[in-house]
């Protein structure tokens, strides 16, 4: 009990435990936010510490995101040493940088010491070199060495994401000694599920899950119950690949080792869940023609980041337009062609992007490989042909009725079958080819597929019409 | 050491440990597969048990997927009781059903007893009612009750996904008693990270992480170190919502409780990772106009599942075509309009889908809410306008040069600004509106957005041209 709680009749923990800060859609409740906002305006640190001090880091992150920029800054200042910096790992990059940039380096250095090393690195890595150096210089020696080591590994590697706090014991210890050690040592990580076994040179020998420790008699030596760490992760491994190891082998944590197989840190499943989310998000955004952008980005940086994709599409749009230009005399003669031609191109585009979406996703999850590629290509050709015939009949009838011209119906039907079949082929072969060329299929497939379906759609429809109705 | 290893000079574990079955892209190595294929053809069960018996369930799943259908069946039969049924939770639905359908129910019932309940339910839930009943009838009483309870919860709920094996102790036990119990009891789950504390009626009182147990002196009572389980998950909660709890609070496992707050099972992070993957995949596929399809689906079922989306698009394509039809006299007169009009519509479509992709994703991750919606709407309007101006200038110059007509350049530029601005608005407002109406924005947004950008694009361009050049 501290003084603060004495002022407040309701027991603190249970109040926080019961009070929900979210509505049923997971949005921070407006009254709660107004309450915090008022306390910030009043510079009422007692209320703030009471209401915010006990929030989970992700809850505090959501509150920060919901506040106005100047309120965020004020909240961090008012809370002072009570502000949980790990909440900064839960907010948008832009918001985090905005907050951190305005804090004195001394305060950041102070805060870093309370964080797990992975959270500290997450916050430090976006700072410029000078600030980073200044902050690191103010840290105790071991802390500095640990963070520096993580920061020296490239971005998006296991080494950059790892936590350097872990429990490691020598192989000749007994289970009993290990348990006693954990009961005495106050310097243990906040949470752990595995104990590592190392030799005097920190070389990784094995690991033991905590449930295994608890099942084993005290007198047994750890080397007898440890298992080989088949899934030790090199510090330089890409985080996406590390995430795949976690998924495949249902790992909760894994040892990270340097080039000499020395244990340098651990990766934990909660970091990996973030990586998985991030990678799935990247694929989705890339397929939608969007790069690494954040909701908190400004108008100009968003505009700038989207222009390149639109430029590429503009180029391919002119390509398609010039195909139409080849047949301008025919269109002048039969204007119905201009009315109908976007249907052929558009339906091809939709069919192509169905196939492409399935292919890109299957490549990302490694479900599509040499063992089923031919079967899937054959299947997509079959689907393209069948759906082509179905929609050819539909469109043919509608077009013939609309323009009172059975010839036109026949021509658009034929063009439709051609384009839907080509769309299916393009939808699968283009991502496969890009993947083989080590180009990310999520980024580049859409533009190639729609170029193919536009060009082929216009060319097939207008070309067939010119051939049938004769040059004019 | 068993007889098998004696025949083989290299020690078994290390051979398996070192031998990689994947190439660097994560594809099963062809020589390994050929080796297995040959052993299946020879009905060489010794080799099969040796090579396959020790694989992780996900590795065995990958091998099954890479084999031919008849080889899969033969492998399962040849391995008999040595076949690890949990591998079936790692393969495509179609492949799993194909394998399970051909197995006698008695064999499935036998296998179910070796599985964790969540894996057993995963396999049983897809069987028809009669097979399910027959299999359950052959199980021991407690097992049957447990699986039946899970199966009684609706699909995609926490109750359906939960594992019914867990460790629970009464509150008055000491830490020492608890550790002794775990050392004696051979009926513990394979892997666990938490112990639950329950009253005699199975009502959940709290939980203790294993590291907490290991840090605590033997004499301390469990109720003194347990923490309140704020994140107990109702069995009827949707799995996606449960996954969100795991993500938000970095949980490794969570108690699942029934309507009387009795502990009925646990959810573990590895199941949740699958759910997260699945949900991200669903969003991606839906945005690409694809429903729940699997790579192993046949041509006909794939074709059938994709037709509805194409039909909807056909309808909107006719809508756009009829807008063009309104201006057929103008097009007849100035055929350049027909050449250029897909550019205006297409660029709008691309810009709209950029905004839409960002919006749909932000809604799915709950990053977009009432606190930032207005800011994001304003931002997108700004981006739409700026990019509209940029591309208007580009297209205007190209069109004017191409057709030697500055008027045409001005008209297409004006249409472009209008359409890109409308595209941005549609890209954000349509998903927001659908979300408010509780329609999944990932499914329905794309078709509405492209309808808007097509219709507005054609109407603005052809309408402006008709107004400028006058009716003909």
Short mmCIF file of C-alpha atoms in Angstrom, two decimals, chain A:
data_model
loop_
_atom_site.label_atom_id
_atom_site.label_comp_id
_atom_site.label_asym_id
_atom_site.label_seq_id
_atom_site.Cartn_x
_atom_site.Cartn_y
_atom_site.Cartn_z
CA UNK A 1 0.00 0.00 0.00
CA UNK A 2 1.34 3.42 -0.80
CA UNK A 3 0.01 6.85 0.08
CA UNK A 4 -1.89 7.20 -3.11
CA UNK A 5 -4.08 4.21 -2.46
CA UNK A 6 -4.84 5.31 1.07
CA UNK A 7 -6.51 8.40 -0.34
CA UNK A 8 -8.69 6.24 -2.49
CA UNK A 9 -11.12 3.95 -0.67
CA UNK A 10 -11.50 1.36 -3.47
CA UNK A 11 -8.64 -1.15 -3.61
CA UNK A 12 -6.39 -0.14 -6.49
CA UNK A 13 -5.76 -3.40 -8.28
CA UNK A 14 -9.32 -4.55 -8.42
CA UNK A 15 -10.50 -1.17 -9.64
CA UNK A 16 -8.11 -1.31 -12.57
CA UNK A 17 -8.86 -4.99 -13.02
CA UNK A 18 -12.56 -4.39 -13.39
CA UNK A 19 -12.59 -1.05 -15.15
CA UNK A 20 -12.51 -1.63 -18.88
CA UNK A 21 -10.80 1.06 -20.91
CA UNK A 22 -12.15 -0.32 -24.21
CA UNK A 23 -15.64 -0.49 -25.70
CA UNK A 24 -16.77 -3.73 -27.31
CA UNK A 25 -15.07 -2.84 -30.60
CA UNK A 26 -11.72 -2.45 -28.85
CA UNK A 27 -11.74 1.35 -29.08
CA UNK A 28 -10.56 3.35 -26.06
CA UNK A 29 -13.65 4.63 -24.22
CA UNK A 30 -14.30 8.34 -24.76
CA UNK A 31 -15.12 9.09 -21.06
CA UNK A 32 -11.85 7.48 -19.96
CA UNK A 33 -9.95 9.52 -22.50
CA UNK A 34 -11.71 12.73 -21.48
CA UNK A 35 -10.85 11.96 -17.86
CA UNK A 36 -7.16 11.55 -18.75
CA UNK A 37 -7.27 14.64 -20.93
CA UNK A 38 -8.68 16.69 -18.05
CA UNK A 39 -6.03 15.39 -15.68
CA UNK A 40 -3.33 16.33 -18.19
CA UNK A 41 -4.81 19.82 -18.54
CA UNK A 42 -4.83 20.16 -14.73
CA UNK A 43 -1.30 18.75 -14.52
CA UNK A 44 -2.81 16.37 -11.96
CA UNK A 45 0.01 13.82 -11.71
CA UNK A 46 -1.62 11.89 -8.87
CA UNK A 47 -4.70 11.05 -10.92
CA UNK A 48 -2.58 10.26 -13.95
CA UNK A 49 -0.33 7.88 -12.03
CA UNK A 50 -3.40 6.27 -10.54
CA UNK A 51 -5.26 5.81 -13.82
CA UNK A 52 -2.43 5.18 -16.25
CA UNK A 53 0.41 3.86 -14.10
CA UNK A 54 -1.04 0.38 -13.92
CA UNK A 55 -2.08 -0.07 -17.53
CA UNK A 56 -0.53 -2.80 -19.62
CA UNK A 57 2.02 -1.40 -22.08
CA UNK A 58 -0.29 -2.05 -25.02
CA UNK A 59 -3.19 -0.31 -23.27
CA UNK A 60 -1.00 2.69 -22.53
CA UNK A 61 0.09 2.61 -26.18
CA UNK A 62 -3.55 2.75 -27.32
CA UNK A 63 -4.23 5.64 -24.95
CA UNK A 64 -1.20 7.51 -26.30
CA UNK A 65 -2.38 6.99 -29.87
CA UNK A 66 -5.86 8.26 -29.01
CA UNK A 67 -4.55 11.46 -27.38
CA UNK A 68 -3.67 14.68 -29.20
CA UNK A 69 0.09 15.14 -29.96
CA UNK A 70 0.57 17.85 -27.31
CA UNK A 71 -1.32 15.74 -24.73
CA UNK A 72 1.00 12.81 -25.39
CA UNK A 73 4.05 14.90 -24.69
CA UNK A 74 2.51 16.34 -21.54
CA UNK A 75 1.50 12.88 -20.29
CA UNK A 76 5.03 11.53 -20.70
CA UNK A 77 6.47 14.55 -18.89
CA UNK A 78 3.94 14.45 -16.06
CA UNK A 79 4.40 10.74 -15.43
CA UNK A 80 8.18 11.17 -15.40
CA UNK A 81 9.89 8.05 -14.08
CA UNK A 82 6.47 6.35 -13.79
CA UNK A 83 5.99 6.41 -17.54
CA UNK A 84 6.37 2.87 -18.90
CA UNK A 85 8.62 3.30 -21.93
CA UNK A 86 7.71 -0.13 -23.26
CA UNK A 87 4.39 1.46 -24.29
CA UNK A 88 6.38 3.23 -27.00
CA UNK A 89 6.96 -0.11 -28.69
CA UNK A 90 3.20 -0.37 -29.20
CA UNK A 91 2.58 2.91 -31.06
CA UNK A 92 3.08 4.06 -34.65
CA UNK A 93 6.68 4.85 -35.61
CA UNK A 94 5.86 8.48 -36.27
CA UNK A 95 4.26 8.93 -32.84
CA UNK A 96 7.15 7.21 -31.10
CA UNK A 97 9.75 9.33 -32.83
CA UNK A 98 7.78 12.45 -32.11
CA UNK A 99 7.72 11.65 -28.37
CA UNK A 100 11.30 10.45 -28.10
CA UNK A 101 12.75 13.35 -30.11
CA UNK A 102 11.49 15.85 -27.57
CA UNK A 103 12.83 14.02 -24.52
CA UNK A 104 16.29 14.79 -23.10
CA UNK A 105 18.76 12.00 -23.82
CA UNK A 106 19.48 11.63 -20.10
CA UNK A 107 15.85 10.71 -19.43
CA UNK A 108 15.82 8.20 -22.28
CA UNK A 109 19.04 6.63 -20.96
CA UNK A 110 17.43 6.34 -17.54
CA UNK A 111 14.34 4.67 -19.01
CA UNK A 112 16.33 2.23 -21.15
CA UNK A 113 17.71 0.57 -18.03
CA UNK A 114 14.25 -0.50 -16.92
CA UNK A 115 13.39 -2.06 -20.28
CA UNK A 116 14.07 -5.50 -21.69
CA UNK A 117 16.88 -5.18 -24.18
CA UNK A 118 14.64 -5.95 -27.18
CA UNK A 119 12.31 -3.07 -26.28
CA UNK A 120 15.24 -0.75 -25.68
CA UNK A 121 16.74 -1.60 -29.06
CA UNK A 122 13.34 -1.12 -30.71
CA UNK A 123 13.25 2.45 -29.41
CA UNK A 124 16.94 3.24 -29.95
CA UNK A 125 17.25 1.93 -33.49
CA UNK A 126 15.22 4.77 -35.00
CA UNK A 127 17.24 7.54 -33.34
CA UNK A 128 20.03 9.24 -35.24
CA UNK A 129 23.56 8.07 -34.62
CA UNK A 130 24.53 11.00 -32.37
CA UNK A 131 21.58 10.61 -29.98
CA UNK A 132 22.13 6.85 -29.92
CA UNK A 133 25.77 7.29 -28.96
CA UNK A 134 24.95 9.86 -26.31
CA UNK A 135 22.31 7.64 -24.71
CA UNK A 136 24.48 4.53 -24.82
CA UNK A 137 27.37 6.45 -23.24
CA UNK A 138 25.20 7.11 -20.18
CA UNK A 139 24.40 3.44 -19.60
CA UNK A 140 26.28 1.02 -17.32
CA UNK A 141 28.99 -0.98 -19.09
CA UNK A 142 27.22 -4.38 -19.50
CA UNK A 143 23.97 -2.79 -20.57
CA UNK A 144 25.81 -0.68 -23.14
CA UNK A 145 27.68 -3.68 -24.56
CA UNK A 146 24.47 -5.70 -24.86
CA UNK A 147 22.47 -3.01 -26.62
CA UNK A 148 25.40 -2.12 -28.86
CA UNK A 149 25.72 -5.75 -29.91
CA UNK A 150 22.04 -5.94 -30.89
CA UNK A 151 22.25 -2.64 -32.73
CA UNK A 152 25.28 -3.88 -34.66
CA UNK A 153 23.23 -6.63 -36.27
CA UNK A 154 21.41 -5.50 -39.42
CA UNK A 155 17.76 -4.40 -39.24
CA UNK A 156 15.15 -7.15 -39.48
CA UNK A 157 17.55 -9.86 -38.30
CA UNK A 158 17.11 -12.13 -35.29
CA UNK A 159 20.07 -10.38 -33.62
CA UNK A 160 18.34 -7.03 -33.81
CA UNK A 161 15.08 -8.42 -32.42
CA UNK A 162 16.52 -10.65 -29.69
CA UNK A 163 16.32 -10.12 -25.95
CA UNK A 164 19.69 -10.40 -24.19
CA UNK A 165 18.21 -11.33 -20.80
CA UNK A 166 18.06 -15.11 -20.34
CA UNK A 167 18.76 -17.84 -17.83
CA UNK A 168 21.76 -20.05 -18.57
CA UNK A 169 23.34 -22.71 -16.36
CA UNK A 170 26.33 -25.07 -16.69
CA UNK A 171 25.65 -28.71 -17.70
CA UNK A 172 26.94 -30.23 -14.45
CA UNK A 173 24.40 -28.43 -12.24
CA UNK A 174 21.55 -30.50 -10.86
CA UNK A 175 17.90 -29.61 -11.33
CA UNK A 176 17.80 -28.81 -7.61
CA UNK A 177 20.73 -26.40 -7.86
CA UNK A 178 19.07 -24.73 -10.82
CA UNK A 179 15.81 -24.25 -8.94
CA UNK A 180 17.66 -22.88 -5.91
CA UNK A 181 19.55 -20.49 -8.15
CA UNK A 182 16.30 -19.16 -9.59
CA UNK A 183 14.84 -18.77 -6.10
CA UNK A 184 17.85 -16.67 -5.00
CA UNK A 185 18.72 -14.65 -8.07
CA UNK A 186 16.75 -11.43 -8.37
CA UNK A 187 18.25 -10.60 -11.71
CA UNK A 188 16.15 -13.03 -13.75
CA UNK A 189 14.26 -11.92 -16.89
CA UNK A 190 10.65 -10.87 -16.28
CA UNK A 191 9.30 -13.92 -17.96
CA UNK A 192 10.92 -17.03 -19.36
CA UNK A 193 9.86 -20.51 -20.46
CA UNK A 194 13.21 -22.12 -21.12
CA UNK A 195 16.59 -22.44 -19.45
CA UNK A 196 19.70 -22.73 -21.58
CA UNK A 197 22.72 -24.88 -20.88
CA UNK A 198 26.10 -23.41 -21.86
CA UNK A 199 29.78 -24.26 -21.49
CA UNK A 200 32.24 -21.81 -19.84
CA UNK A 201 32.81 -20.13 -23.21
CA UNK A 202 29.06 -19.43 -23.57
CA UNK A 203 28.78 -22.06 -26.27
CA UNK A 204 25.21 -23.35 -26.42
CA UNK A 205 24.88 -27.00 -25.37
CA UNK A 206 21.14 -27.43 -25.01
CA UNK A 207 17.91 -26.16 -23.51
CA UNK A 208 15.31 -27.31 -21.00
CA UNK A 209 11.68 -26.23 -20.91
CA UNK A 210 10.47 -25.16 -17.47
CA UNK A 211 7.82 -27.86 -17.34
CA UNK A 212 10.60 -30.39 -17.85
CA UNK A 213 12.48 -28.93 -14.87
CA UNK A 214 9.35 -29.25 -12.76
CA UNK A 215 8.82 -32.87 -13.76
CA UNK A 216 12.36 -33.87 -12.89
CA UNK A 217 13.80 -34.95 -9.52
CA UNK A 218 16.19 -32.52 -7.83
CA UNK A 219 19.22 -34.82 -8.02
CA UNK A 220 19.19 -35.20 -11.81
CA UNK A 221 21.88 -33.28 -13.72
CA UNK A 222 20.65 -30.74 -16.24
CA UNK A 223 22.73 -32.28 -19.03
CA UNK A 224 20.69 -35.45 -18.63
CA UNK A 225 17.35 -33.75 -19.24
CA UNK A 226 18.32 -31.00 -21.66
CA UNK A 227 17.38 -31.41 -25.28
CA UNK A 228 19.52 -30.54 -28.24
CA UNK A 229 18.68 -27.12 -29.58
CA UNK A 230 18.00 -28.03 -33.17
CA UNK A 231 16.33 -24.71 -33.69
CA UNK A 232 19.04 -22.36 -32.50
CA UNK A 233 18.78 -19.27 -34.64
CA UNK A 234 21.84 -17.53 -36.10
CA UNK A 235 21.83 -13.86 -35.11
CA UNK A 236 22.12 -12.83 -38.74
CA UNK A 237 19.02 -14.80 -39.83
CA UNK A 238 16.24 -12.70 -41.33
CA UNK A 239 13.42 -12.18 -38.84
CA UNK A 240 10.87 -13.55 -41.31
CA UNK A 241 12.79 -16.80 -41.61
CA UNK A 242 13.11 -16.99 -37.83
CA UNK A 243 9.34 -16.49 -37.56
CA UNK A 244 8.85 -19.38 -39.95
CA UNK A 245 10.94 -21.63 -37.67
CA UNK A 246 8.72 -20.66 -34.74
CA UNK A 247 5.58 -21.42 -36.70
CA UNK A 248 6.81 -24.68 -38.12
CA UNK A 249 8.06 -26.09 -34.84
CA UNK A 250 5.60 -24.37 -32.47
CA UNK A 251 8.42 -22.76 -30.51
CA UNK A 252 7.83 -20.47 -27.53
CA UNK A 253 11.38 -19.18 -27.45
CA UNK A 254 14.61 -19.98 -29.23
CA UNK A 255 18.28 -19.41 -28.59
CA UNK A 256 20.04 -16.86 -30.78
CA UNK A 257 23.69 -17.72 -31.41
CA UNK A 258 26.57 -15.79 -32.95
CA UNK A 259 28.90 -17.11 -35.66
CA UNK A 260 30.85 -19.10 -33.02
CA UNK A 261 27.67 -20.76 -31.73
CA UNK A 262 27.81 -18.76 -28.53
CA UNK A 263 24.49 -17.91 -26.94
CA UNK A 264 23.94 -14.15 -27.34
CA UNK A 265 20.21 -13.82 -26.73
CA UNK A 266 16.76 -15.30 -27.14
CA UNK A 267 13.86 -14.70 -29.45
CA UNK A 268 10.42 -15.04 -27.90
CA UNK A 269 7.08 -15.89 -29.48
CA UNK A 270 5.55 -12.48 -28.71
CA UNK A 271 8.15 -10.76 -30.88
CA UNK A 272 7.56 -13.38 -33.53
CA UNK A 273 3.80 -12.77 -33.50
CA UNK A 274 4.57 -9.12 -34.27
CA UNK A 275 6.82 -10.18 -37.14
CA UNK A 276 4.13 -12.48 -38.55
CA UNK A 277 1.56 -9.68 -38.39
CA UNK A 278 3.97 -7.30 -40.00
CA UNK A 279 4.85 -9.63 -42.86
CA UNK A 280 1.21 -10.45 -43.60
CA UNK A 281 0.48 -6.74 -43.57
CA UNK A 282 3.37 -6.00 -45.91
CA UNK A 283 2.09 -8.50 -48.46
CA UNK A 284 -1.40 -7.06 -48.32
CA UNK A 285 -0.20 -3.47 -48.65
CA UNK A 286 2.20 -4.30 -51.46
CA UNK A 287 -0.53 -6.04 -53.43
CA UNK A 288 -2.63 -2.91 -53.00
CA UNK A 289 0.21 -0.80 -54.37
CA UNK A 290 1.19 0.73 -51.05
CA UNK A 291 4.67 0.71 -49.50
CA UNK A 292 5.71 1.01 -45.89
CA UNK A 293 3.40 3.73 -44.77
CA UNK A 294 1.83 4.44 -41.40
CA UNK A 295 -1.49 5.91 -40.45
CA UNK A 296 0.34 8.73 -38.71
CA UNK A 297 2.30 9.77 -41.82
CA UNK A 298 1.70 13.26 -43.19
CA UNK A 299 -0.14 14.12 -46.40
CA UNK A 300 3.09 14.83 -48.25
CA UNK A 301 5.02 11.75 -47.24
CA UNK A 302 1.96 9.59 -48.03
CA UNK A 303 1.51 11.25 -51.39
CA UNK A 304 5.18 10.86 -52.21
CA UNK A 305 5.25 7.18 -51.24
CA UNK A 306 2.26 6.37 -53.47
CA UNK A 307 3.38 8.22 -56.59
CA UNK A 308 5.87 5.62 -57.88
CA UNK A 309 3.23 2.90 -58.07
CA UNK A 310 0.78 5.22 -59.82
CA UNK A 311 3.55 6.20 -62.27
CA UNK A 312 4.14 2.57 -63.18
CA UNK A 313 0.43 2.14 -63.68
CA UNK A 314 0.25 5.27 -65.80
CA UNK A 315 2.86 3.82 -68.09
CA UNK A 316 0.95 0.58 -68.51
CA UNK A 317 -2.29 2.52 -68.99
CA UNK A 318 -0.70 4.31 -71.94
CA UNK A 319 0.41 0.97 -73.27
CA UNK A 320 -3.19 -0.24 -73.19
CA UNK A 321 -4.40 3.06 -74.70
CA UNK A 322 -1.99 2.73 -77.58
CA UNK A 323 -3.41 -0.73 -78.31
CA UNK A 324 -6.85 0.90 -78.56
CA UNK A 325 -5.28 3.59 -80.77
CA UNK A 326 -4.36 0.89 -83.32
CA UNK A 327 -8.05 0.33 -83.95
CA UNK A 328 -9.36 3.92 -83.93
CA UNK A 329 -10.82 3.60 -87.43
CA UNK A 330 -12.87 0.55 -86.43
CA UNK A 331 -14.14 2.30 -83.28
CA UNK A 332 -15.13 5.37 -85.30
CA UNK A 333 -17.20 3.05 -87.44
CA UNK A 334 -18.72 0.91 -84.69
CA UNK A 335 -18.87 2.98 -81.50
CA UNK A 336 -20.40 0.06 -79.58
CA UNK A 337 -16.88 -1.34 -79.43
CA UNK A 338 -15.80 1.59 -77.26
CA UNK A 339 -18.73 0.97 -74.97
CA UNK A 340 -18.03 -2.75 -74.56
CA UNK A 341 -14.24 -2.91 -74.57
CA UNK A 342 -13.70 -2.01 -70.89
CA UNK A 343 -15.88 -4.99 -69.93
CA UNK A 344 -13.55 -7.47 -71.65
CA UNK A 345 -10.43 -5.89 -70.17
CA UNK A 346 -11.97 -5.45 -66.70
CA UNK A 347 -13.28 -9.00 -66.37
CA UNK A 348 -9.88 -10.33 -67.42
CA UNK A 349 -8.29 -8.11 -64.81
CA UNK A 350 -10.57 -9.44 -62.07
CA UNK A 351 -10.08 -13.07 -63.02
CA UNK A 352 -6.33 -12.53 -63.24
CA UNK A 353 -6.15 -10.92 -59.84
CA UNK A 354 -8.11 -13.80 -58.28
CA UNK A 355 -5.51 -16.26 -59.53
CA UNK A 356 -2.68 -13.90 -58.67
CA UNK A 357 -3.89 -13.37 -55.09
CA UNK A 358 -4.04 -17.10 -54.45
CA UNK A 359 -0.62 -17.61 -56.03
CA UNK A 360 1.11 -14.78 -54.15
CA UNK A 361 -0.29 -15.96 -50.84
CA UNK A 362 0.62 -19.59 -51.50
CA UNK A 363 4.17 -18.53 -52.37
CA UNK A 364 4.42 -16.46 -49.18
CA UNK A 365 3.32 -19.38 -47.01
CA UNK A 366 5.45 -21.80 -49.05
CA UNK A 367 2.39 -23.88 -49.84
CA UNK A 368 3.16 -23.60 -53.54
CA UNK A 369 6.33 -25.39 -54.59
CA UNK A 370 7.73 -27.53 -57.36
CA UNK A 371 5.66 -30.50 -56.20
CA UNK A 372 2.31 -28.91 -56.89
CA UNK A 373 3.15 -26.04 -59.27
CA UNK A 374 2.23 -27.96 -62.44
CA UNK A 375 -0.99 -29.21 -60.92
CA UNK A 376 -1.96 -25.67 -59.87
CA UNK A 377 -1.03 -24.24 -63.28
CA UNK A 378 -3.21 -26.86 -64.98
CA UNK A 379 -6.01 -26.16 -62.50
CA UNK A 380 -5.89 -22.41 -63.09
CA UNK A 381 -5.93 -22.96 -66.86
CA UNK A 382 -9.02 -25.12 -66.40
CA UNK A 383 -10.70 -22.55 -64.16
CA UNK A 384 -9.81 -19.74 -66.59
CA UNK A 385 -11.29 -21.65 -69.49
CA UNK A 386 -14.51 -22.70 -67.70
CA UNK A 387 -15.15 -19.24 -66.25
CA UNK A 388 -14.22 -17.75 -69.61
CA UNK A 389 -16.92 -19.82 -71.31
CA UNK A 390 -19.52 -19.00 -68.64
CA UNK A 391 -18.95 -15.26 -68.87
CA UNK A 392 -18.53 -15.36 -72.66
CA UNK A 393 -22.07 -16.73 -72.96
CA UNK A 394 -23.47 -14.16 -70.52
CA UNK A 395 -21.75 -11.19 -72.11
CA UNK A 396 -22.38 -12.41 -75.64
CA UNK A 397 -26.14 -12.55 -75.02
CA UNK A 398 -26.27 -9.17 -73.31
CA UNK A 399 -24.12 -7.44 -75.95
CA UNK A 400 -26.05 -8.98 -78.86
CA UNK A 401 -29.35 -7.88 -77.31
CA UNK A 402 -28.15 -4.42 -76.29
CA UNK A 403 -26.75 -3.49 -79.72
CA UNK A 404 -29.10 -5.70 -81.74
CA UNK A 405 -26.12 -7.36 -83.39
CA UNK A 406 -25.41 -11.10 -83.04
CA UNK A 407 -21.99 -10.60 -84.64
CA UNK A 408 -20.98 -8.28 -81.86
CA UNK A 409 -22.17 -10.87 -79.32
CA UNK A 410 -20.04 -13.55 -80.94
CA UNK A 411 -16.98 -11.34 -81.09
CA UNK A 412 -17.13 -10.23 -77.47
CA UNK A 413 -17.73 -13.84 -76.37
CA UNK A 414 -14.65 -15.05 -78.23
CA UNK A 415 -12.55 -12.19 -76.85
CA UNK A 416 -13.78 -13.00 -73.36
CA UNK A 417 -12.69 -16.64 -73.51
CA UNK A 418 -9.26 -15.62 -74.79
CA UNK A 419 -8.76 -12.95 -72.15
CA UNK A 420 -9.99 -14.99 -69.17
CA UNK A 421 -7.74 -17.87 -70.18
CA UNK A 422 -4.75 -15.58 -70.62
CA UNK A 423 -5.63 -13.88 -67.33
CA UNK A 424 -5.46 -17.21 -65.48
CA UNK A 425 -2.11 -18.04 -67.08
CA UNK A 426 -0.71 -14.59 -66.30
CA UNK A 427 -2.12 -14.75 -62.76
CA UNK A 428 -0.11 -17.83 -61.95
CA UNK A 429 2.94 -17.66 -64.21
CA UNK A 430 3.90 -14.04 -63.47
CA UNK A 431 4.14 -14.47 -59.67
CA UNK A 432 5.94 -17.81 -60.12
CA UNK A 433 8.44 -16.23 -62.50
CA UNK A 434 9.01 -13.21 -60.26
CA UNK A 435 9.55 -15.51 -57.30
CA UNK A 436 12.07 -17.54 -59.30
CA UNK A 437 13.87 -14.29 -60.17
CA UNK A 438 13.88 -13.38 -56.44
CA UNK A 439 11.63 -10.36 -57.01
CA UNK A 440 8.88 -10.08 -54.39
CA UNK A 441 5.75 -11.31 -56.22
CA UNK A 442 3.51 -9.28 -53.88
CA UNK A 443 5.00 -6.02 -55.13
CA UNK A 444 5.26 -6.54 -58.84
CA UNK A 445 2.63 -9.10 -59.87
CA UNK A 446 -0.43 -6.84 -60.00
CA UNK A 447 1.00 -4.38 -62.49
CA UNK A 448 2.20 -7.07 -64.88
CA UNK A 449 -1.03 -9.06 -64.65
CA UNK A 450 -3.29 -6.07 -65.34
CA UNK A 451 -1.03 -4.94 -68.17
CA UNK A 452 -1.42 -8.35 -69.78
CA UNK A 453 -5.18 -8.48 -69.26
CA UNK A 454 -5.70 -4.91 -70.54
CA UNK A 455 -3.52 -5.31 -73.60
CA UNK A 456 -4.82 -8.78 -74.48
CA UNK A 457 -8.41 -7.77 -73.70
CA UNK A 458 -8.38 -4.71 -75.94
CA UNK A 459 -6.35 -6.37 -78.65
CA UNK A 460 -8.47 -9.53 -78.81
CA UNK A 461 -11.79 -7.68 -78.82
CA UNK A 462 -10.89 -4.85 -81.20
CA UNK A 463 -8.70 -7.10 -83.34
CA UNK A 464 -11.44 -9.71 -83.80
CA UNK A 465 -13.94 -6.95 -84.59
CA UNK A 466 -11.64 -5.39 -87.20
CA UNK A 467 -11.03 -8.77 -88.77
CA UNK A 468 -14.73 -9.68 -88.82
CA UNK A 469 -16.26 -6.42 -89.92
CA UNK A 470 -13.36 -5.76 -92.29
CA UNK A 471 -11.08 -2.73 -92.42
CA UNK A 472 -12.95 0.51 -92.78
#
